PDB file of C-alpha atoms in Angstrom:
ATOM      1  CA  MET O 840    -147.930-102.520 -13.990  1.00 38.00           C
ATOM      2  CA  ALA O 841    -147.022 -98.882 -14.850  1.00 46.00           C
ATOM      3  CA  TYR O 842    -143.865 -96.834 -14.403  1.00 40.00           C
ATOM      4  CA  ARG O 843    -142.619 -93.307 -15.158  1.00 40.00           C
ATOM      5  CA  TYR O 844    -141.573 -92.911 -18.727  1.00 42.00           C
ATOM      6  CA  LYS O 845    -140.496 -89.466 -19.828  1.00 49.00           C
ATOM      7  CA  GLU O 846    -143.471 -87.150 -19.697  1.00 61.00           C
ATOM      8  CA  HIS O 847    -146.150 -89.705 -19.042  1.00 68.00           C
ATOM      9  CA  ILE O 848    -146.926 -92.991 -17.361  1.00 75.00           C
ATOM     10  CA  PHE O 849    -145.889 -95.860 -19.606  1.00 83.00           C
ATOM     11  CA  ASN O 850    -148.534 -98.299 -19.630  1.00 88.00           C
ATOM     12  CA  GLU O 851    -147.677-101.953 -20.408  1.00 88.00           C
ATOM     13  CA  ALA O 852    -151.273-102.682 -21.587  1.00 92.00           C
ATOM     14  CA  LEU O 853    -150.496-100.533 -24.645  1.00 92.00           C
ATOM     15  CA  SER O 854    -148.149-101.141 -27.497  1.00 92.00           C
ATOM     16  CA  PRO O 855    -144.893 -99.126 -27.808  1.00 93.00           C
ATOM     17  CA  GLU O 856    -146.363 -97.245 -30.707  1.00 94.00           C
ATOM     18  CA  GLU O 857    -149.389 -96.192 -28.732  1.00 93.00           C
ATOM     19  CA  ASN O 858    -147.244 -95.195 -25.628  1.00 93.00           C
ATOM     20  CA  LEU O 859    -145.103 -93.171 -28.048  1.00 92.00           C
ATOM     21  CA  LEU O 860    -147.960 -91.319 -29.384  1.00 94.00           C
ATOM     22  CA  ILE O 861    -149.298 -90.528 -25.932  1.00 93.00           C
ATOM     23  CA  ASP O 862    -145.873 -89.339 -24.841  1.00 92.00           C
ATOM     24  CA  ARG O 863    -145.624 -87.053 -27.876  1.00 92.00           C
ATOM     25  CA  LEU O 864    -149.050 -85.478 -26.976  1.00 94.00           C
ATOM     26  CA  PHE O 865    -147.634 -84.850 -23.472  1.00 92.00           C
ATOM     27  CA  ARG O 866    -144.591 -83.375 -24.836  1.00 91.00           C
ATOM     28  CA  LEU O 867    -146.709 -81.087 -27.057  1.00 92.00           C
ATOM     29  CA  ARG O 868    -148.490 -80.109 -23.804  1.00 92.00           C
ATOM     30  CA  LEU O 869    -151.687 -81.693 -25.006  1.00 94.00           C
ATOM     31  CA  SER O 870    -152.096 -83.610 -21.787  1.00 93.00           C
ATOM     32  CA  SER O 871    -155.927 -83.730 -21.835  1.00 94.00           C
ATOM     33  CA  MET O 872    -155.881 -85.198 -25.328  1.00 95.00           C
ATOM     34  CA  ALA O 873    -153.253 -87.676 -24.226  1.00 95.00           C
ATOM     35  CA  GLU O 874    -155.253 -88.793 -21.240  1.00 93.00           C
ATOM     36  CA  VAL O 875    -158.601 -89.250 -23.287  1.00 96.00           C
ATOM     37  CA  LEU O 876    -156.655 -91.148 -26.084  1.00 96.00           C
ATOM     38  CA  GLU O 877    -155.161 -93.413 -23.540  1.00 95.00           C
ATOM     39  CA  GLN O 878    -158.593 -94.150 -22.042  1.00 95.00           C
ATOM     40  CA  GLN O 879    -159.878 -94.946 -25.452  1.00 96.00           C
ATOM     41  CA  LEU O 880    -157.088 -97.202 -26.264  1.00 96.00           C
ATOM     42  CA  LEU O 881    -157.516 -99.146 -23.033  1.00 95.00           C
ATOM     43  CA  ASN O 882    -161.315 -99.560 -23.468  1.00 95.00           C
ATOM     44  CA  PRO O 883    -162.064-102.590 -25.638  1.00 93.00           C
ATOM     45  CA  ASN O 884    -165.401-101.214 -26.643  1.00 95.00           C
ATOM     46  CA  THR O 885    -164.057 -97.891 -28.076  1.00 93.00           C
ATOM     47  CA  GLU O 886    -164.197 -99.284 -31.632  1.00 91.00           C
ATOM     48  CA  LEU O 887    -167.897 -99.410 -31.442  1.00 96.00           C
ATOM     49  CA  ASP O 888    -167.958 -95.598 -31.514  1.00 95.00           C
ATOM     50  CA  PRO O 889    -167.665 -93.724 -34.862  1.00 96.00           C
ATOM     51  CA  PHE O 890    -164.215 -92.401 -35.613  1.00 96.00           C
ATOM     52  CA  PHE O 891    -165.517 -88.634 -35.597  1.00 97.00           C
ATOM     53  CA  ASP O 892    -167.107 -89.215 -32.241  1.00 96.00           C
ATOM     54  CA  ARG O 893    -163.792 -90.537 -30.806  1.00 96.00           C
ATOM     55  CA  LEU O 894    -161.777 -87.712 -32.312  1.00 97.00           C
ATOM     56  CA  SER O 895    -164.301 -85.232 -31.087  1.00 97.00           C
ATOM     57  CA  ALA O 896    -163.908 -86.547 -27.575  1.00 97.00           C
ATOM     58  CA  ILE O 897    -160.156 -86.204 -27.668  1.00 97.00           C
ATOM     59  CA  VAL O 898    -160.236 -82.691 -29.154  1.00 97.00           C
ATOM     60  CA  ASN O 899    -162.944 -81.322 -26.984  1.00 97.00           C
ATOM     61  CA  ALA O 900    -161.167 -82.608 -23.824  1.00 97.00           C
ATOM     62  CA  GLU O 901    -158.166 -80.486 -24.708  1.00 96.00           C
ATOM     63  CA  TRP O 902    -160.387 -77.586 -25.577  1.00 96.00           C
ATOM     64  CA  ASP O 903    -162.483 -77.679 -22.394  1.00 96.00           C
ATOM     65  CA  ALA O 904    -159.388 -78.069 -20.216  1.00 95.00           C
ATOM     66  CA  ARG O 905    -157.795 -75.001 -21.726  1.00 95.00           C
ATOM     67  CA  GLN O 906    -160.914 -72.961 -21.531  1.00 95.00           C
ATOM     68  CA  THR O 907    -161.195 -73.932 -17.813  1.00 95.00           C
ATOM     69  CA  LYS O 908    -157.639 -72.902 -17.280  1.00 95.00           C
ATOM     70  CA  LYS O 909    -158.172 -69.643 -19.008  1.00 96.00           C
ATOM     71  CA  PHE O 910    -161.269 -68.975 -17.127  1.00 97.00           C
ATOM     72  CA  ASN O 911    -159.530 -69.622 -13.690  1.00 97.00           C
ATOM     73  CA  ARG O 912    -156.694 -67.290 -14.811  1.00 97.00           C
ATOM     74  CA  LEU O 913    -159.088 -64.517 -15.744  1.00 98.00           C
ATOM     75  CA  LEU O 914    -161.158 -65.058 -12.596  1.00 98.00           C
ATOM     76  CA  LYS O 915    -158.086 -64.710 -10.377  1.00 98.00           C
ATOM     77  CA  GLN O 916    -157.012 -61.584 -12.303  1.00 97.00           C
ATOM     78  CA  ALA O 917    -160.614 -60.060 -11.927  1.00 98.00           C
ATOM     79  CA  THR O 918    -160.171 -59.828  -8.122  1.00 98.00           C
ATOM     80  CA  LEU O 919    -163.856 -60.173  -7.584  1.00 98.00           C
ATOM     81  CA  LYS O 920    -165.488 -59.677  -4.111  1.00 97.00           C
ATOM     82  CA  TYR O 921    -167.930 -62.583  -4.754  1.00 97.00           C
ATOM     83  CA  PRO O 922    -166.162 -64.942  -7.241  1.00 97.00           C
ATOM     84  CA  ASN O 923    -169.090 -67.333  -7.056  1.00 96.00           C
ATOM     85  CA  ALA O 924    -171.760 -64.657  -7.793  1.00 96.00           C
ATOM     86  CA  ALA O 925    -174.559 -65.999 -10.037  1.00 95.00           C
ATOM     87  CA  PHE O 926    -178.073 -65.078 -11.170  1.00 94.00           C
ATOM     88  CA  ASP O 927    -180.327 -67.411  -9.300  1.00 90.00           C
ATOM     89  CA  GLU O 928    -183.931 -67.249  -8.174  1.00 90.00           C
ATOM     90  CA  ALA O 929    -183.162 -64.508  -5.679  1.00 89.00           C
ATOM     91  CA  LEU O 930    -182.917 -62.072  -8.568  1.00 91.00           C
ATOM     92  CA  TYR O 931    -186.621 -62.350  -9.097  1.00 92.00           C
ATOM     93  CA  GLU O 932    -187.870 -61.764  -5.531  1.00 91.00           C
ATOM     94  CA  PRO O 933    -190.623 -59.046  -5.754  1.00 90.00           C
ATOM     95  CA  ASP O 934    -189.501 -57.081  -2.692  1.00 89.00           C
ATOM     96  CA  ARG O 935    -186.016 -56.503  -4.245  1.00 90.00           C
ATOM     97  CA  GLU O 936    -187.779 -54.429  -6.980  1.00 90.00           C
ATOM     98  CA  LEU O 937    -185.011 -55.187  -9.622  1.00 92.00           C
ATOM     99  CA  ASP O 938    -185.075 -54.460 -13.304  1.00 94.00           C
ATOM    100  CA  THR O 939    -184.674 -58.202 -14.141  1.00 96.00           C
ATOM    101  CA  HIS O 940    -185.250 -57.633 -17.817  1.00 97.00           C
ATOM    102  CA  THR O 941    -182.381 -55.195 -18.080  1.00 97.00           C
ATOM    103  CA  ILE O 942    -180.137 -57.365 -15.955  1.00 97.00           C
ATOM    104  CA  GLU O 943    -180.860 -60.411 -18.101  1.00 97.00           C
ATOM    105  CA  LEU O 944    -179.912 -58.380 -21.262  1.00 98.00           C
ATOM    106  CA  LEU O 945    -176.698 -57.030 -19.605  1.00 98.00           C
ATOM    107  CA  ALA O 946    -175.726 -60.629 -18.717  1.00 97.00           C
ATOM    108  CA  LYS O 947    -175.446 -61.407 -22.402  1.00 98.00           C
ATOM    109  CA  CYS O 948    -172.507 -58.869 -22.441  1.00 97.00           C
ATOM    110  CA  ASP O 949    -173.354 -57.413 -25.936  1.00 97.00           C
ATOM    111  CA  TRP O 950    -172.923 -53.919 -24.308  1.00 97.00           C
ATOM    112  CA  LEU O 951    -169.132 -54.716 -23.930  1.00 98.00           C
ATOM    113  CA  ASP O 952    -168.776 -54.774 -27.675  1.00 96.00           C
ATOM    114  CA  THR O 953    -170.196 -51.365 -28.269  1.00 94.00           C
ATOM    115  CA  PRO O 954    -168.833 -50.435 -25.753  1.00 95.00           C
ATOM    116  CA  ARG O 955    -171.156 -48.792 -23.288  1.00 96.00           C
ATOM    117  CA  ASN O 956    -170.823 -47.976 -19.656  1.00 97.00           C
ATOM    118  CA  LEU O 957    -173.101 -49.071 -16.859  1.00 98.00           C
ATOM    119  CA  LEU O 958    -174.038 -47.089 -13.732  1.00 98.00           C
ATOM    120  CA  ILE O 959    -175.320 -49.130 -10.806  1.00 98.00           C
ATOM    121  CA  THR O 960    -176.816 -47.105  -7.913  1.00 96.00           C
ATOM    122  CA  GLY O 961    -178.879 -47.702  -4.858  1.00 94.00           C
ATOM    123  CA  ASP O 962    -178.851 -48.013  -1.011  1.00 91.00           C
ATOM    124  CA  SER O 963    -176.367 -49.969   0.827  1.00 90.00           C
ATOM    125  CA  GLY O 964    -177.195 -53.747   1.100  1.00 89.00           C
ATOM    126  CA  THR O 965    -179.413 -53.930  -1.856  1.00 92.00           C
ATOM    127  CA  GLY O 966    -177.165 -56.298  -3.793  1.00 94.00           C
ATOM    128  CA  LYS O 967    -175.349 -53.809  -6.162  1.00 96.00           C
ATOM    129  CA  THR O 968    -171.884 -55.412  -5.703  1.00 97.00           C
ATOM    130  CA  TYR O 969    -173.110 -58.923  -5.903  1.00 96.00           C
ATOM    131  CA  ILE O 970    -175.018 -58.290  -9.223  1.00 97.00           C
ATOM    132  CA  ALA O 971    -172.018 -56.350 -10.596  1.00 98.00           C
ATOM    133  CA  ASN O 972    -169.848 -59.367  -9.797  1.00 98.00           C
ATOM    134  CA  ALA O 973    -172.397 -61.741 -11.456  1.00 98.00           C
ATOM    135  CA  LEU O 974    -172.122 -59.618 -14.510  1.00 98.00           C
ATOM    136  CA  CYS O 975    -168.404 -59.909 -14.315  1.00 98.00           C
ATOM    137  CA  ILE O 976    -168.718 -63.670 -14.224  1.00 98.00           C
ATOM    138  CA  SER O 977    -170.898 -63.632 -17.368  1.00 98.00           C
ATOM    139  CA  ALA O 978    -168.274 -61.652 -18.970  1.00 98.00           C
ATOM    140  CA  LEU O 979    -165.497 -64.058 -17.785  1.00 98.00           C
ATOM    141  CA  GLN O 980    -167.496 -67.039 -19.207  1.00 97.00           C
ATOM    142  CA  GLN O 981    -167.069 -65.433 -22.519  1.00 97.00           C
ATOM    143  CA  MET O 982    -163.346 -65.215 -22.010  1.00 97.00           C
ATOM    144  CA  ARG O 983    -163.366 -61.457 -21.613  1.00 98.00           C
ATOM    145  CA  SER O 984    -160.924 -59.758 -19.295  1.00 98.00           C
ATOM    146  CA  VAL O 985    -162.324 -58.212 -16.177  1.00 98.00           C
ATOM    147  CA  ARG O 986    -161.130 -56.192 -13.235  1.00 98.00           C
ATOM    148  CA  TYR O 987    -163.177 -55.397 -10.180  1.00 98.00           C
ATOM    149  CA  ILE O 988    -161.786 -52.752  -7.880  1.00 98.00           C
ATOM    150  CA  ARG O 989    -163.136 -50.192  -5.217  1.00 96.00           C
ATOM    151  CA  ALA O 990    -162.577 -46.604  -5.906  1.00 94.00           C
ATOM    152  CA  ASN O 991    -160.282 -45.832  -3.179  1.00 93.00           C
ATOM    153  CA  PRO O 992    -157.864 -48.737  -3.940  1.00 95.00           C
ATOM    154  CA  LEU O 993    -157.858 -47.801  -7.644  1.00 95.00           C
ATOM    155  CA  ILE O 994    -156.763 -44.277  -6.913  1.00 93.00           C
ATOM    156  CA  ASN O 995    -154.190 -45.413  -4.336  1.00 93.00           C
ATOM    157  CA  GLU O 996    -152.775 -47.905  -6.859  1.00 95.00           C
ATOM    158  CA  ALA O 997    -152.506 -45.090  -9.448  1.00 94.00           C
ATOM    159  CA  LYS O 998    -150.846 -42.837  -6.824  1.00 93.00           C
ATOM    160  CA  LYS O 999    -148.308 -45.577  -5.906  1.00 95.00           C
ATOM    161  CA  ALA O1000    -147.607 -46.122  -9.636  1.00 96.00           C
ATOM    162  CA  ASN O1001    -147.128 -42.472 -10.168  1.00 94.00           C
ATOM    163  CA  THR O1002    -144.599 -42.320  -7.294  1.00 94.00           C
ATOM    164  CA  ALA O1003    -142.765 -45.391  -8.661  1.00 96.00           C
ATOM    165  CA  GLY O1004    -142.693 -43.841 -12.111  1.00 95.00           C
ATOM    166  CA  ASN O1005    -144.983 -46.469 -13.574  1.00 95.00           C
ATOM    167  CA  GLU O1006    -148.104 -44.375 -13.943  1.00 94.00           C
ATOM    168  CA  ILE O1007    -148.240 -44.868 -17.740  1.00 95.00           C
ATOM    169  CA  GLU O1008    -147.974 -48.675 -17.393  1.00 96.00           C
ATOM    170  CA  TYR O1009    -150.609 -48.686 -14.807  1.00 96.00           C
ATOM    171  CA  VAL O1010    -153.089 -46.619 -16.825  1.00 96.00           C
ATOM    172  CA  ASN O1011    -152.505 -48.743 -19.748  1.00 96.00           C
ATOM    173  CA  LEU O1012    -153.158 -51.915 -17.762  1.00 97.00           C
ATOM    174  CA  MET O1013    -156.435 -50.497 -16.372  1.00 96.00           C
ATOM    175  CA  ALA O1014    -157.214 -49.578 -19.996  1.00 96.00           C
ATOM    176  CA  SER O1015    -156.746 -53.089 -21.285  1.00 97.00           C
ATOM    177  CA  TYR O1016    -159.563 -54.750 -19.434  1.00 98.00           C
ATOM    178  CA  ASP O1017    -162.780 -55.468 -21.366  1.00 98.00           C
ATOM    179  CA  LEU O1018    -164.655 -54.631 -18.357  1.00 98.00           C
ATOM    180  CA  LEU O1019    -163.594 -52.435 -15.455  1.00 98.00           C
ATOM    181  CA  VAL O1020    -165.885 -52.227 -12.483  1.00 98.00           C
ATOM    182  CA  ILE O1021    -165.253 -49.380  -9.995  1.00 97.00           C
ATOM    183  CA  ASP O1022    -167.245 -49.947  -6.752  1.00 97.00           C
ATOM    184  CA  ASP O1023    -167.872 -47.727  -3.769  1.00 95.00           C
ATOM    185  CA  PHE O1024    -167.625 -44.717  -6.133  1.00 93.00           C
ATOM    186  CA  GLY O1025    -168.228 -41.636  -3.961  1.00 86.00           C
ATOM    187  CA  LEU O1026    -166.773 -43.125  -0.814  1.00 81.00           C
ATOM    188  CA  MET O1027    -163.539 -41.182  -1.446  1.00 78.00           C
ATOM    189  CA  ASP O1028    -162.160 -37.555  -1.424  1.00 74.00           C
ATOM    190  CA  LEU O1029    -161.056 -36.360  -4.815  1.00 83.00           C
ATOM    191  CA  ASN O1030    -158.389 -33.689  -4.616  1.00 84.00           C
ATOM    192  CA  MET O1031    -156.625 -32.354  -7.629  1.00 86.00           C
ATOM    193  CA  ASN O1032    -154.113 -35.255  -8.098  1.00 86.00           C
ATOM    194  CA  LYS O1033    -156.725 -37.932  -7.382  1.00 86.00           C
ATOM    195  CA  CYS O1034    -158.947 -36.265  -9.896  1.00 89.00           C
ATOM    196  CA  ARG O1035    -156.235 -36.466 -12.493  1.00 90.00           C
ATOM    197  CA  PHE O1036    -155.411 -40.168 -11.737  1.00 91.00           C
ATOM    198  CA  LEU O1037    -159.043 -40.960 -12.257  1.00 92.00           C
ATOM    199  CA  PHE O1038    -159.456 -38.909 -15.293  1.00 92.00           C
ATOM    200  CA  GLU O1039    -156.383 -40.543 -16.976  1.00 94.00           C
ATOM    201  CA  ILE O1040    -157.915 -44.059 -16.387  1.00 94.00           C
ATOM    202  CA  LEU O1041    -161.344 -43.068 -17.599  1.00 94.00           C
ATOM    203  CA  GLU O1042    -159.911 -41.222 -20.596  1.00 95.00           C
ATOM    204  CA  THR O1043    -157.861 -44.171 -21.851  1.00 95.00           C
ATOM    205  CA  ARG O1044    -160.978 -46.401 -21.687  1.00 95.00           C
ATOM    206  CA  ASP O1045    -163.444 -43.899 -23.178  1.00 94.00           C
ATOM    207  CA  THR O1046    -165.257 -45.214 -26.284  1.00 92.00           C
ATOM    208  CA  LYS O1047    -162.847 -48.159 -26.285  1.00 95.00           C
ATOM    209  CA  LYS O1048    -163.753 -50.295 -23.274  1.00 97.00           C
ATOM    210  CA  ALA O1049    -166.793 -50.635 -21.021  1.00 97.00           C
ATOM    211  CA  THR O1050    -166.619 -49.395 -17.530  1.00 97.00           C
ATOM    212  CA  ALA O1051    -169.225 -50.108 -14.790  1.00 98.00           C
ATOM    213  CA  ILE O1052    -169.585 -47.644 -11.772  1.00 97.00           C
ATOM    214  CA  VAL O1053    -171.194 -48.846  -8.593  1.00 97.00           C
ATOM    215  CA  SER O1054    -172.260 -46.237  -6.029  1.00 96.00           C
ATOM    216  CA  GLN O1055    -174.572 -45.549  -3.061  1.00 94.00           C
ATOM    217  CA  LEU O1056    -175.009 -42.027  -4.300  1.00 93.00           C
ATOM    218  CA  PRO O1057    -177.352 -41.099  -7.065  1.00 93.00           C
ATOM    219  CA  VAL O1058    -175.688 -39.910 -10.247  1.00 92.00           C
ATOM    220  CA  SER O1059    -176.906 -36.350  -9.647  1.00 91.00           C
ATOM    221  CA  LYS O1060    -174.669 -36.148  -6.555  1.00 90.00           C
ATOM    222  CA  TRP O1061    -171.533 -37.352  -8.275  1.00 90.00           C
ATOM    223  CA  TRP O1062    -170.357 -33.879  -9.457  1.00 88.00           C
ATOM    224  CA  GLU O1063    -170.035 -32.743  -5.822  1.00 85.00           C
ATOM    225  CA  MET O1064    -167.340 -35.215  -5.040  1.00 85.00           C
ATOM    226  CA  PHE O1065    -164.782 -33.483  -7.249  1.00 86.00           C
ATOM    227  CA  LEU O1066    -162.880 -30.543  -5.793  1.00 81.00           C
ATOM    228  CA  ASP O1067    -162.127 -29.295  -9.300  1.00 80.00           C
ATOM    229  CA  ASN O1068    -164.981 -28.388 -11.560  1.00 84.00           C
ATOM    230  CA  THR O1069    -163.087 -29.049 -14.843  1.00 88.00           C
ATOM    231  CA  TYR O1070    -162.153 -32.558 -13.842  1.00 88.00           C
ATOM    232  CA  ALA O1071    -165.647 -33.001 -12.576  1.00 88.00           C
ATOM    233  CA  ASP O1072    -167.114 -32.221 -15.944  1.00 92.00           C
ATOM    234  CA  ALA O1073    -164.475 -34.208 -17.869  1.00 92.00           C
ATOM    235  CA  CYS O1074    -164.877 -37.461 -15.681  1.00 92.00           C
ATOM    236  CA  LEU O1075    -168.601 -37.355 -15.474  1.00 92.00           C
ATOM    237  CA  SER O1076    -168.960 -36.713 -19.209  1.00 92.00           C
ATOM    238  CA  ARG O1077    -166.871 -39.888 -19.929  1.00 93.00           C
ATOM    239  CA  ILE O1078    -168.702 -41.993 -17.291  1.00 93.00           C
ATOM    240  CA  THR O1079    -172.347 -41.055 -17.877  1.00 93.00           C
ATOM    241  CA  SER O1080    -172.431 -40.499 -21.712  1.00 89.00           C
ATOM    242  CA  LYS O1081    -174.791 -43.054 -23.270  1.00 90.00           C
ATOM    243  CA  ALA O1082    -174.401 -45.290 -20.116  1.00 96.00           C
ATOM    244  CA  PHE O1083    -176.961 -47.881 -19.146  1.00 98.00           C
ATOM    245  CA  ARG O1084    -178.424 -47.658 -15.675  1.00 97.00           C
ATOM    246  CA  LEU O1085    -179.539 -49.856 -12.882  1.00 97.00           C
ATOM    247  CA  GLU O1086    -181.254 -48.509  -9.801  1.00 95.00           C
ATOM    248  CA  PHE O1087    -181.500 -50.683  -6.724  1.00 94.00           C
ATOM    249  CA  LYS O1088    -184.219 -49.650  -4.287  1.00 88.00           C
ATOM    250  CA  GLY O1089    -185.461 -52.869  -2.815  1.00 77.00           C
ATOM    251  CA  ARG O1090    -184.969 -54.468   0.634  1.00 76.00           C
ATOM    252  CA  ASP O1091    -181.650 -54.591   2.426  1.00 74.00           C
ATOM    253  CA  MET O1092    -180.258 -58.087   1.694  1.00 73.00           C
ATOM    254  CA  ARG O1093    -177.971 -58.110   4.564  1.00 71.00           C
ATOM    255  CA  LYS O1094    -180.771 -57.824   7.098  1.00 73.00           C
ATOM    256  CA  ALA O1095    -182.319 -60.801   5.311  1.00 53.00           C
ATOM    257  CA  LYS O1096    -178.950 -62.620   5.954  1.00 52.00           C
ATOM    258  CA  GLU O1097    -178.368 -63.290   2.196  1.00 50.00           C
ATOM    259  CA  PRO O1098    -174.860 -63.336   0.820  1.00 52.00           C
ATOM    260  CA  PHE O1099    -174.988 -59.937  -0.714  1.00 47.00           C
TER     261      PHE O1099
END
């Protein structure tokens, strides 16, 4: 028989001292440790295991639970288009013509420490966004902060923040992510104000945090998007300088009915 006792389920199969210890773990918000300890105390064969193994199981349960909780929080914050994106066998299909060696190295996320930018270009439907999201997942698995956003919503959010008098806070927020992925770069018009919004975000991240740009347009065409030449030079200098590149030129994955 069990009934509610403070912060945990009081178990009559355990001694008062054991229940008290478990209750204190719950009060300390170490619920996973408490649950594993209770399982061990209820198992008559637990004493066959070495003390270190039993302690490791208790501590690792709490560690894993907190890491999972943190990962889920970071994943929600990342606002990915494909939150389940992963590098699977489809990556190596010959007709996709992907630079798999570079992608494998990028998935290690060492470039985020430098930091270096990443430019992903190619035709629509070739899997640019999916691979970019898979790289985001790799970063999240290392408990790095990530934000994925399309270019138009990014600029619109900056405009709204400016109107509300919160532009500095918004720019600082966008500067805080370990990896910022801007998708559909080029599918927007860039008047003077929008150029400035984009520049402020790129400037705060320059040499401090990694930024990935995803675009259907080749890099050589990006300069033409800007209505102001000065902002074009300033923004593109910060985006392209020492950036890694991935070019997608294989088959259209949408026509193949793949989830890209």
